[in-house]
Each structure stands twice: as C-alpha cells, then as structure tokens.
Coordinates of N, CA and C in Angstrom, one line a residue:
M1 N 80.0 127.4 107.2 CA 78.6 127.1 107.6 C 77.7 127.3 106.5
I2 N 77.9 128.3 105.6 CA 77.0 128.5 104.5 C 77.5 127.7 103.3
V3 N 78.7 127.2 103.3 CA 79.3 126.5 102.2 C 78.5 125.2 101.9
G4 N 78.1 124.5 102.9 CA 77.3 123.2 102.7 C 76.1 123.4 101.9
P5 N 75.2 124.3 102.3 CA 74.0 124.5 101.5 C 74.3 125.0 100.0
I6 N 75.3 125.8 99.9 CA 75.7 126.3 98.5 C 76.1 125.1 97.7
Q7 N 76.9 124.2 98.3 CA 77.4 123.0 97.5 C 76.2 122.2 97.2
L8 N 75.2 122.0 98.1 CA 74.0 121.2 97.8 C 73.2 121.8 96.7
I9 N 73.0 123.1 96.7 CA 72.3 123.8 95.6 C 73.0 123.6 94.3
I10 N 74.3 123.8 94.2 CA 75.1 123.7 93.0 C 75.0 122.2 92.5
G11 N 75.1 121.3 93.4 CA 75.0 119.9 93.0 C 73.6 119.5 92.4
F12 N 72.5 120.0 93.0 CA 71.2 119.8 92.5 C 71.1 120.5 91.1
A13 N 71.6 121.7 91.0 CA 71.5 122.4 89.7 C 72.3 121.7 88.6
L14 N 73.4 121.2 88.9 CA 74.2 120.5 87.9 C 73.6 119.2 87.5
Q15 N 72.9 118.5 88.4 CA 72.3 117.2 88.1 C 70.9 117.3 87.6
S16 N 70.3 118.5 87.5 CA 68.9 118.7 87.1 C 68.7 118.4 85.6
P17 N 69.7 118.5 84.7 CA 69.4 118.1 83.3 C 69.1 116.6 83.1
V18 N 69.5 115.8 84.1 CA 69.2 114.4 84.0 C 67.7 114.1 84.1
L19 N 66.9 115.0 84.7 CA 65.5 114.9 84.7 C 64.9 115.0 83.3
I20 N 65.6 115.8 82.5 CA 65.1 115.9 81.1 C 65.6 114.8 80.2
W21 N 66.9 114.6 80.3 CA 67.6 113.5 79.5 C 67.6 112.2 80.2
R22 N 66.7 111.3 79.8 CA 66.7 110.0 80.5 C 67.3 108.9 79.6
D23 N 68.2 109.3 78.8 CA 68.9 108.3 78.0 C 70.4 108.4 78.1
L24 N 71.1 108.1 77.1 CA 72.6 108.1 77.1 C 73.1 109.5 77.4
H25 N 72.4 110.6 76.9 CA 72.9 111.9 77.2 C 72.9 112.2 78.7
G26 N 71.9 111.8 79.4 CA 71.8 112.0 80.9 C 72.9 111.2 81.6
T27 N 73.2 110.0 81.1 CA 74.3 109.2 81.7 C 75.6 109.9 81.5
I28 N 75.9 110.3 80.3 CA 77.1 111.0 80.0 C 77.3 112.3 80.8
W29 N 76.2 113.0 80.9 CA 76.2 114.3 81.7 C 76.5 113.9 83.2
T30 N 75.9 112.9 83.7 CA 76.1 112.5 85.1 C 77.5 112.1 85.3
L31 N 78.0 111.3 84.4 CA 79.4 110.8 84.6 C 80.4 111.9 84.4
S32 N 80.2 112.9 83.5 CA 81.1 113.9 83.4 C 81.1 114.9 84.6
I33 N 79.9 115.1 85.2 CA 79.8 116.0 86.4 C 80.4 115.3 87.6
S34 N 80.1 114.0 87.7 CA 80.5 113.3 89.0 C 82.0 112.9 89.0
Y35 N 82.5 112.5 87.8 CA 83.8 112.0 87.7 C 84.8 112.8 86.9
G36 N 84.3 113.4 85.8 CA 85.1 114.1 84.9 C 85.7 115.4 85.5
F37 N 84.8 116.3 86.0 CA 85.3 117.6 86.4 C 86.2 117.5 87.6
P38 N 85.8 116.7 88.7 CA 86.8 116.6 89.8 C 88.1 116.0 89.4
L39 N 88.1 115.0 88.4 CA 89.3 114.4 88.0 C 90.2 115.4 87.2
L40 N 89.5 116.3 86.4 CA 90.2 117.3 85.7 C 90.8 118.3 86.6
A41 N 90.1 118.7 87.6 CA 90.6 119.6 88.6 C 91.8 119.1 89.3
L42 N 91.8 117.8 89.7 CA 92.9 117.2 90.4 C 94.1 117.1 89.5
L43 N 93.9 116.7 88.2 CA 95.0 116.7 87.3 C 95.6 118.0 87.0
F44 N 94.8 119.1 86.9 CA 95.3 120.4 86.7 C 96.2 120.8 87.9
I45 N 95.7 120.6 89.1 CA 96.6 120.9 90.3 C 97.9 120.1 90.3
Y46 N 97.8 118.8 90.0 CA 98.9 117.9 89.9 C 99.9 118.4 88.9
I47 N 99.5 118.8 87.7 CA 100.3 119.3 86.6 C 101.0 120.6 87.0
R48 N 100.2 121.5 87.7 CA 100.8 122.8 88.1 C 101.9 122.6 89.1
I49 N 101.7 121.7 90.0 CA 102.8 121.4 91.0 C 104.0 120.8 90.4
T50 N 103.8 119.9 89.4 CA 104.9 119.3 88.7 C 105.7 120.3 87.9
I51 N 105.0 121.2 87.2 CA 105.7 122.2 86.5 C 106.5 123.1 87.4
F52 N 105.9 123.4 88.6 CA 106.6 124.3 89.5 C 107.9 123.6 90.0
L53 N 107.8 122.3 90.2 CA 109.0 121.6 90.7 C 110.1 121.6 89.6
Y54 N 109.7 121.4 88.4 CA 110.7 121.3 87.3 C 111.3 122.7 87.0
R55 N 110.7 123.7 87.3 CA 111.2 125.1 87.0 C 112.2 125.5 88.1
Q56 N 112.4 124.8 89.1 CA 113.4 125.1 90.1 C 114.8 125.0 89.5
S57 N 115.7 125.8 90.0 CA 117.0 125.8 89.4 C 117.7 124.5 89.8
N58 N 118.7 124.2 89.0 CA 119.5 122.9 89.3 C 120.5 123.1 90.4
V59 N 121.1 124.2 90.6 CA 122.1 124.4 91.6 C 121.4 124.9 92.9
Q60 N 121.4 124.0 93.8 CA 120.6 124.3 95.1 C 121.4 123.8 96.3
T61 N 121.0 124.3 97.4 CA 121.6 123.9 98.6 C 121.0 122.6 99.1
L62 N 121.6 122.0 100.0 CA 121.1 120.7 100.6 C 119.7 120.8 101.2
I63 N 119.5 121.9 101.8 CA 118.2 122.1 102.5 C 117.1 122.2 101.4
V64 N 117.4 122.9 100.3 CA 116.4 123.1 99.3 C 116.2 121.7 98.6
Q65 N 117.2 121.0 98.4 CA 117.1 119.6 97.8 C 116.2 118.7 98.6
R66 N 116.4 118.8 99.9 CA 115.6 117.9 100.8 C 114.1 118.4 100.8
R67 N 113.9 119.7 100.7 CA 112.5 120.2 100.6 C 111.9 119.7 99.3
Q68 N 112.6 119.8 98.2 CA 112.1 119.3 97.0 C 111.8 117.8 97.0
Q69 N 112.7 117.0 97.6 CA 112.4 115.6 97.7 C 111.2 115.3 98.5
R70 N 111.0 116.1 99.6 CA 109.7 115.9 100.4 C 108.5 116.3 99.5
D71 N 108.6 117.4 98.8 CA 107.5 117.8 97.9 C 107.2 116.8 96.8
L72 N 108.2 116.2 96.3 CA 108.1 115.1 95.3 C 107.4 113.9 95.9
L73 N 107.7 113.6 97.1 CA 107.1 112.5 97.8 C 105.6 112.8 98.0
V74 N 105.3 114.0 98.4 CA 103.9 114.4 98.6 C 103.1 114.3 97.3
I75 N 103.7 114.7 96.2 CA 103.1 114.6 94.9 C 102.8 113.2 94.5
K76 N 103.8 112.3 94.7 CA 103.6 110.9 94.4 C 102.4 110.3 95.2
R77 N 102.4 110.7 96.5 CA 101.3 110.2 97.3 C 99.9 110.8 96.9
I78 N 99.9 112.0 96.4 CA 98.7 112.6 95.8 C 98.3 111.8 94.6
G79 N 99.3 111.5 93.7 CA 99.0 110.7 92.5 C 98.5 109.3 92.9
I80 N 99.0 108.7 93.9 CA 98.5 107.3 94.3 C 97.1 107.5 94.8
T81 N 96.8 108.5 95.6 CA 95.4 108.7 96.1 C 94.4 108.9 95.0
V82 N 94.8 109.8 94.0 CA 93.9 110.0 92.9 C 93.7 108.8 92.0
S83 N 94.7 108.0 91.8 CA 94.6 106.8 91.0 C 93.7 105.8 91.7
M84 N 93.8 105.7 93.1 CA 93.0 104.8 93.8 C 91.5 105.2 93.8
L85 N 91.2 106.5 93.8 CA 89.9 107.0 93.7 C 89.3 106.7 92.3
I86 N 90.1 106.8 91.3 CA 89.6 106.4 90.0 C 89.4 104.9 89.9
I87 N 90.3 104.1 90.4 CA 90.1 102.7 90.3 C 88.9 102.2 91.1
F88 N 88.6 102.8 92.2 CA 87.5 102.4 93.0 C 86.2 102.9 92.4
G89 N 86.2 103.9 91.6 CA 85.0 104.5 91.0 C 84.6 103.8 89.7
L90 N 85.6 103.0 89.1 CA 85.3 102.3 87.8 C 84.1 101.3 87.9
P91 N 84.0 100.5 88.9 CA 82.9 99.5 88.9 C 81.5 100.2 88.9
N92 N 81.4 101.3 89.6 CA 80.2 102.1 89.6 C 79.9 102.7 88.2
L93 N 80.9 103.2 87.5 CA 80.8 103.7 86.2 C 80.3 102.6 85.2
V94 N 80.8 101.4 85.3 CA 80.4 100.3 84.5 C 79.0 100.0 84.7
F95 N 78.5 99.9 85.9 CA 77.1 99.6 86.2 C 76.2 100.7 85.8
L96 N 76.6 101.9 85.9 CA 75.8 103.0 85.4 C 75.6 103.0 83.9
I97 N 76.7 102.7 83.2 CA 76.7 102.6 81.7 C 75.8 101.4 81.3
L98 N 75.9 100.3 82.0 CA 75.1 99.2 81.7 C 73.6 99.5 81.9
T99 N 73.3 100.2 83.0 CA 72.0 100.5 83.3 C 71.4 101.4 82.3
S100 N 72.2 102.4 81.8 CA 71.7 103.3 80.7 C 71.4 102.6 79.4
M101 N 72.2 101.5 79.1 CA 72.0 100.8 77.9 C 70.9 99.8 77.9
T102 N 70.8 99.1 79.0 CA 69.8 98.0 79.1 C 68.5 98.4 79.8
D103 N 68.5 99.5 80.5 CA 67.3 99.9 81.3 C 67.0 98.9 82.4
V104 N 68.0 98.1 82.9 CA 67.8 97.2 84.0 C 68.8 97.7 85.1
E105 N 68.2 98.0 86.2 CA 69.1 98.5 87.3 C 69.6 97.3 88.1
Y106 N 70.9 97.3 88.3 CA 71.6 96.2 89.0 C 71.6 96.6 90.5
A107 N 71.3 95.6 91.3 CA 71.3 95.8 92.8 C 72.7 96.2 93.3
L108 N 73.8 95.7 92.7 CA 75.1 96.0 93.1 C 75.5 97.5 93.0
T109 N 74.8 98.2 92.1 CA 75.1 99.6 91.8 C 74.9 100.4 93.1
Y110 N 73.8 100.1 93.8 CA 73.5 100.9 95.0 C 74.5 100.6 96.1
R111 N 74.9 99.3 96.2 CA 75.9 98.9 97.2 C 77.2 99.6 97.0
I112 N 77.6 99.7 95.7 CA 78.9 100.4 95.4 C 78.8 101.9 95.7
Q113 N 77.7 102.5 95.4 CA 77.6 103.9 95.6 C 77.7 104.4 97.0
W114 N 77.2 103.6 97.9 CA 77.3 103.9 99.3 C 78.6 103.5 99.9

C-alpha cells in the first residue's frame, strides 16, 4: 500500500535532473533511467540464474534433470519476454533521440509511449 507512493517519489526524483538538462544530457539521463537500469537488472538476474544452472552437478537423477529442463524452459521464456520488451521500446527511443537532436516533437512519440 505504501510501495506505490514511494515508487512515485523515487521516479520523480530520478527524472528531476531533466528539468535542468534540456539537451542531450537530459535525453541520455532519461534513456538510462527508463531503459538502461531495468534492462541491467533483468540481465543480472538472468545471468545469476544461468550461472546457478551451470553449477549443478552432471550426475543427477531423472527427477532433477526434469526440474532443470523446466527451469531452462522458464529462463528461455524470460529471455524472450525481455527481448520483446527491448524490441518494442526501440521505436520510442529513436523518436526521443530525434526529438533531442532536432527539437521537433513527433506526434507518433506520444502514441508509442501510451
């Protein structure tokens, strides 16, 4: 119940430097906060799970092998989900970069963001 307002305050605090930097620095900051950090967090989790699976011993029972195959399937699906999020976010990134370079706001940017 209190997590929502805390996330909102943190979001506003992280985006507040954009009010000062209205050039390429602000755009880079926004892109790194909006796309970079969540992507790095997902990649970190994905790498940790992969390392955990590779450290398992090679001699295993059938039940353990099935469990690991199921875990590997889940990791693949997580990877597909993350890659789809990245692919769907790229058009918005392109429009944001174009807006910061040309100072012309494209109407399609707002449609993609929502």
